[in-house]
C-alpha atoms as one frame of an Amber mdcrd trajectory, in Angstrom:
protein
 120.977  91.818 135.213 118.166  94.101 135.324 114.914  93.905 132.967 113.549
  96.802 131.410 109.276  97.577 132.574 107.372  97.707 129.705 105.646 101.013
 129.559 105.489 102.093 126.313 105.279 106.067 125.184 101.787 107.292 124.251
 101.505 106.314 120.487  98.020 107.831 119.011  97.016 104.732 116.508  96.144
 105.715 112.841  97.134 102.853 110.898  95.725 100.061 109.376  96.068  98.029
 112.212  96.784  97.747 115.561  95.164 100.318 116.385  94.123 101.021 120.172
  92.426  98.850 123.053  88.772  99.877 124.351  89.609 100.907 127.611  87.295
  98.810 128.860  89.013  95.759 127.143  91.727  96.106 128.535  90.149  96.186
 131.509  88.288  92.936 131.123  91.587  91.176 130.448  93.091  92.274 133.288
  89.913  90.082 135.617  90.732  86.668 137.354  91.190  83.202 136.118  88.663
  80.860 135.936  88.428  77.355 134.408  87.719  76.967 131.298  84.908  74.073
 131.759  84.044  76.699 134.608  79.655  77.321 133.880  80.319  81.165 134.746
  83.157  80.590 131.641  80.785  78.806 129.196  78.138  80.666 129.829  80.589
  84.257 128.874  81.587  82.132 125.346  77.432  81.592 124.398  76.668  84.717
 124.818  80.137  85.730 123.073  78.848  82.965 120.019  75.319  84.742 120.566
  77.463  88.380 119.914  79.410  87.769 117.432  76.151  85.875 114.587  74.567
  89.514 115.072  77.934  91.444 113.827  78.270  88.872 110.904  74.161  89.539
 110.723  73.993  85.649 110.895  71.799  82.951 112.101  75.079  80.678 111.488
  75.614  77.833 114.579  79.623  77.512 113.686  80.157  81.411 114.897  83.130
  81.332 117.203  86.547  82.470 118.177  89.644  80.283 116.913  92.867  81.253
 119.942  95.115  82.634 117.344  95.569  85.695 115.094  93.409  86.693 111.936
  95.776  84.904 109.992  95.236  81.470 112.123  91.159  82.297 111.419  92.244
  82.218 107.705  93.935  79.836 107.946  90.905  77.613 110.614  88.633  77.842
 107.651  90.558  76.948 104.399  92.286  74.489 105.540  89.032  72.796 106.373
  86.499  73.571 103.616  89.124  72.997 100.987  90.639  69.496 100.287  93.826
  68.771  98.728  92.864  68.623  94.662  90.067  71.535  95.717  89.854  74.144
  92.594  89.642  77.341  94.551  89.412  80.719  92.164  91.047  83.769  93.714
  90.428  87.445  92.525  93.820  89.063  94.112  93.964  92.576  93.857  95.863
  93.384  96.396  98.609  91.749  99.283  95.609  89.634 101.102  93.745  87.797
  97.930  97.902  86.111  97.138  98.392  84.955 101.334  94.840  83.308 100.789
  96.729  81.478  97.469 100.195  81.325  99.853  97.764  79.413 102.304  95.690
  78.234  99.756  98.914  76.447  98.483 100.178  75.104 100.810  97.114  72.696
 101.716  97.326  71.473  97.946  94.674  73.464  96.614  94.396  73.881  92.703
  94.029  77.296  92.329  92.999  79.674  89.431  94.726  83.433  89.777  92.678
  86.570  88.518  94.755  89.721  89.710  93.437  93.477  89.193  96.086  96.577
  88.935  96.202  97.364  93.062  93.621 100.776  93.546  91.258  98.724  91.922
  87.925  96.192  92.301  86.493  93.299  90.761  83.618  94.214  87.946  81.855
  90.918  89.310  81.420  90.147  86.153  84.220  89.438  86.206  83.799  86.980
  88.665  81.675  84.923  86.696  83.042  84.814  83.529  85.991  83.272  85.272
  83.529  80.502  86.310  82.058  79.961  83.999  85.163  78.932  82.536  85.533
  75.783  84.936  83.819  74.193  87.918  85.761  75.969  91.197  84.661  74.571
  94.949  85.590  77.474  96.053  86.272  81.202  95.175  89.042  82.911  97.973
  87.755  86.266  98.544  88.966  89.362 100.365  86.590  92.695 101.557  89.239
  94.889 102.585  92.382  94.828 100.742  94.372  96.978 103.788  97.197  97.268
 101.112  95.509  99.281  98.414  92.331 100.444 101.296  90.067  99.165  99.048
  86.794  97.317  99.403  85.752  95.161  97.348  81.743  95.077  96.836  80.032
  91.094  97.955  76.452  91.711  97.143  76.237  89.990  93.921  79.148  88.404
  93.800  77.480  85.480  97.005  74.693  84.903  94.823  76.961  84.618  91.870
  79.100  81.861  93.226  75.722  80.257  94.670  74.688  79.306  90.791  78.053
  78.355  90.046  78.290  75.416  92.471  81.010  77.037  94.225  81.566  78.628
  98.248  82.539  81.396  98.649  84.779  82.663 101.600  85.309  86.170 102.710
  88.787  88.037 104.922  86.440  90.914 106.455  89.615  90.786 109.252  90.085
  94.434 108.209  86.635  95.267 107.744  84.638  93.359 110.933  82.730  95.997
 113.160  84.003  99.406 110.492  81.507  98.539 108.246  78.733  96.176 107.377
  79.213  92.495 106.428  76.106  90.821 105.728  77.334  87.533 106.002  73.771
  85.323 105.406  72.064  88.741 103.455  75.259  88.644 100.696  75.377  84.690
 100.877  78.407  83.479 102.446  79.362  80.735 103.067  82.645  81.519 105.247
  84.513  85.006 106.816  86.898  84.737 108.930  88.114  88.883 111.178  90.522
  89.449 113.197  90.552  91.712 116.668  92.960  94.040 116.374  91.188  96.076
 113.681  87.758  97.354 114.492  87.055  94.932 117.017  88.966  97.216 119.278
  90.668  94.546 121.031  94.163  93.136 121.434  94.608  90.922 118.803  95.191
  87.139 119.421  91.578  86.024 118.831  89.943  84.900 115.074  86.500  85.722
 114.297  84.633  82.996 112.833  81.556  82.311 111.449  80.628  79.248 108.278
  77.411  78.025 107.176  75.912  74.408 107.051  78.202  73.343 103.558  80.990
  73.924 104.776  80.149  73.121 108.084  79.600  69.122 106.395  83.387  69.830
 105.142  84.780  69.641 108.257  83.124  66.777 109.607  84.154  64.446 107.044
  87.534  65.001 107.541  86.566  65.059 111.479  89.167  62.708 113.270  89.516
  62.739 117.000  92.597  63.161 118.215  93.382  59.338 120.288  93.189  60.985
 123.805  90.015  62.201 123.469  87.991  60.195 121.304  85.522  58.094 121.840
  83.225  55.158 120.701  80.731  57.488 119.145  83.593  60.189 117.189  83.663
  57.219 113.624  86.805  58.429 110.685  85.681  60.578 108.412  86.277  59.944
 104.717  87.218  62.779 103.162  90.718  63.721 103.734  92.227  64.774 107.349
  92.364  68.561 108.153  95.932  68.619 107.628  96.401  70.759 111.864  95.673
  69.245 115.056  95.048  72.746 116.553  93.211  74.881 113.701  91.378  71.700
 113.132  87.731  73.098 112.529  85.470  69.408 113.386  87.044  69.417 116.663
  87.133  72.647 117.468  83.502  72.905 116.534  83.384  70.238 118.829  85.302
  72.244 121.417  82.094  75.448 121.579  79.865  72.975 120.916  77.640  71.720
 124.699  79.941  67.560 123.795  82.674  71.100 125.595  84.936  68.579 123.737
  88.986  68.768 125.599  90.821  69.966 122.425  93.182  72.855 124.189  93.449
  75.223 126.573  91.506  78.302 126.396  93.033  82.030 126.560  91.470  83.040
 128.806  91.799  86.591 129.026  91.423  86.992 125.052  88.200  85.591 125.476
  87.134  88.584 128.300  88.528  90.871 125.783  86.574  89.258 122.871  83.742
  89.819 124.733  83.990  92.671 126.284  84.397  94.400 123.226  81.662  92.485
 121.497  79.509  93.971 123.583  80.615  97.499 123.085  80.225  97.233 119.940
  76.363  95.908 121.087  76.326  98.678 123.269  76.881 101.606 120.369  75.237
  99.477 117.675  75.834  98.078 114.789  74.042 101.645 112.988  76.035 104.421
 114.801  79.653 101.951 114.855  79.010 102.680 111.581  77.745 106.199 110.860
  80.562 107.380 113.069  83.300 105.162 110.556  81.883 107.201 107.703  81.702
 110.042 108.877  84.742 110.308 110.601  87.173 108.710 107.081  84.525 111.263
 105.234  86.782 114.542 107.462  89.977 113.167 106.942  89.002 112.576 103.280
  88.181 115.823 103.027  90.718 117.000 104.868  93.765 115.287 103.239  92.116
 116.889  99.818  92.009 120.278 101.217  95.806 119.821 101.918  96.069 119.264
  98.539  96.868 115.536  99.278  95.763 113.121  96.290  93.639 109.406  97.255
  95.519 106.755  96.364  93.003 104.098  93.680  89.174 104.496  93.489  87.695
 106.508  95.246  84.050 105.030  94.606  85.415 101.519  96.847  87.543 102.399
  99.228  87.113 100.923 102.839  85.622 103.799 105.267  88.574 102.667 107.733
  91.889 102.979 105.418  92.587 105.849 103.825  96.010 105.811 101.458  97.356
 108.225  99.301  99.927 109.660  97.074 103.148 110.685  98.774 103.652 113.829
  96.797 107.284 114.329  94.568 110.287 114.195  96.558 109.218 113.267  99.646
 110.491 110.012 101.242 107.273 108.732 102.571 110.254 107.577 106.095 110.793
 110.583 106.237 107.419 111.521 106.847 106.360 108.548 109.225 109.076 108.325
 111.519 108.508 112.216 112.020 104.845 111.769 113.036 105.967 109.012 115.511
 109.105 110.915 117.096 107.745 113.867 117.300 104.124 113.459 117.360 103.548
 109.865 118.395 101.820 109.346 115.659 101.435 105.683 113.653 101.432 105.614
 110.239 101.743 103.108 107.832 102.975 102.730 104.031 102.493  99.863 101.874
 103.885  96.953 100.280 105.318  94.905  96.879 104.419  97.410  94.079 102.710
  99.880  96.502 106.594  99.992  99.279 107.381 103.824  98.998 104.542 105.087
  97.352 101.379 105.624  99.436 101.165 106.208 102.972  98.222 103.932 104.456
  95.660 105.899 107.246  93.757 103.938 110.042  90.087 104.254 110.924  89.185
 101.707 113.056  87.114 101.247 115.824  88.736 102.614 119.091  90.931 104.985
 117.027  88.061 106.059 115.092  87.373 108.734 117.043  86.241 113.081 115.179
  90.484 114.714 117.914  91.870 111.422 116.336  91.281 112.638 113.223  92.003
 116.246 113.493  95.166 115.609 115.487  96.189 114.094 112.883  95.296 116.252
 110.118  97.555 119.206 111.884 100.219 117.162 112.346 100.898 115.531 108.959
 100.015 119.195 108.444 103.641 120.255 109.845 105.503 117.091 108.396 104.190
 117.135 105.157 105.795 120.628 105.588 108.988 120.288 106.785 110.155 117.359
 104.512 109.555 119.691 101.679 105.677 118.891 100.898 103.567 121.024  98.887
 101.110 121.381 100.216  98.292 124.250 101.575  98.127 125.514 104.579  95.577
 126.254 107.890  93.265 124.776 105.542  92.597 120.419 106.442  91.765 120.779
 109.745  89.270 123.545 108.596  87.405 120.851 105.726  86.905 117.717 108.360
  85.464 120.579 111.675  82.932 121.445 108.358  82.007 118.292 107.754  81.422
 117.150 111.363  79.415 120.616 112.103  77.541 119.673 108.686  76.874 116.272
 110.766  75.644 118.017 113.745  73.060 120.405 111.995
């Protein structure tokens, strides 16, 4: 019996994740393995934590990686910070707000969901009004809702939560590395991101950061497993964290100078994230965010020149994801299929009430390049025409180029 060599077709990933990994990241993953407690490796872990702090714009001591996908990072923080019976407010304006509620339900939280129509975001006053009505341990909120392409402004919400004694736990999976995430300035209690989007590494690590208040909760729930426990490891007074693997308190010790032997490190993913973060630091945050904004502006101009309409509240659109309404009489699956099969370009549809109604285009990390935007616009115009859409021809790429040329002056 013969098995196929892994040799995937060339793809231009213009979906909201995963996106193309930095070539330097892929090269780093081929680096020889060394032991997880080798001084060279632990020194690299310390560098990773410091680069994460700069990206999250925080001084939080507890800033590290979890060997899991971004969803596992959400579970780590939510199941560690929230005890059974704790009241949590979940403002949901798309699929991933409901995911937070799902995780919280599974760890026994008493959740209250307030909802916004998909394609809109919350006014901070709406969240404050909800906090006035009841006492909550935390607010769990998505920063960039990729299912709708909308980004929730956070500048005022952290201060509101602080006034009412609630933690603010933020899912920044889709925004970190492509848009500003100011953990300390915005008073975020905890923040979670993944590697497969704007960080431009393969999926497989979650970046987390949280403040002392969250760390204190986790350590009050601490139970170091018996086989590695010492006399100094006293059981916490609160309910034990339900997961051993995603145990915040033990993960803290793993990343601390103690180097608790909690799990075997995913060495190659550590290499990948370290290199991805190094690339971000080399580019600088200012330049990286400006690059995403410029490419987003050019993409939006091109789509609108083609006669396509942008979905949702454009004033609060993510700079790294753009959703377009599928033209009347056009099948979105046919558009995506032709883009993939004829051009090797992948974009996405959406979920739930938006499935089959919008198409989502990613502009993330290494995929966020001028040439990619221009190629996508050209291919999309051809595919729309082949599928009977009434679009303006010959204007999309020109409109995008106008944006780029204006920026160069």
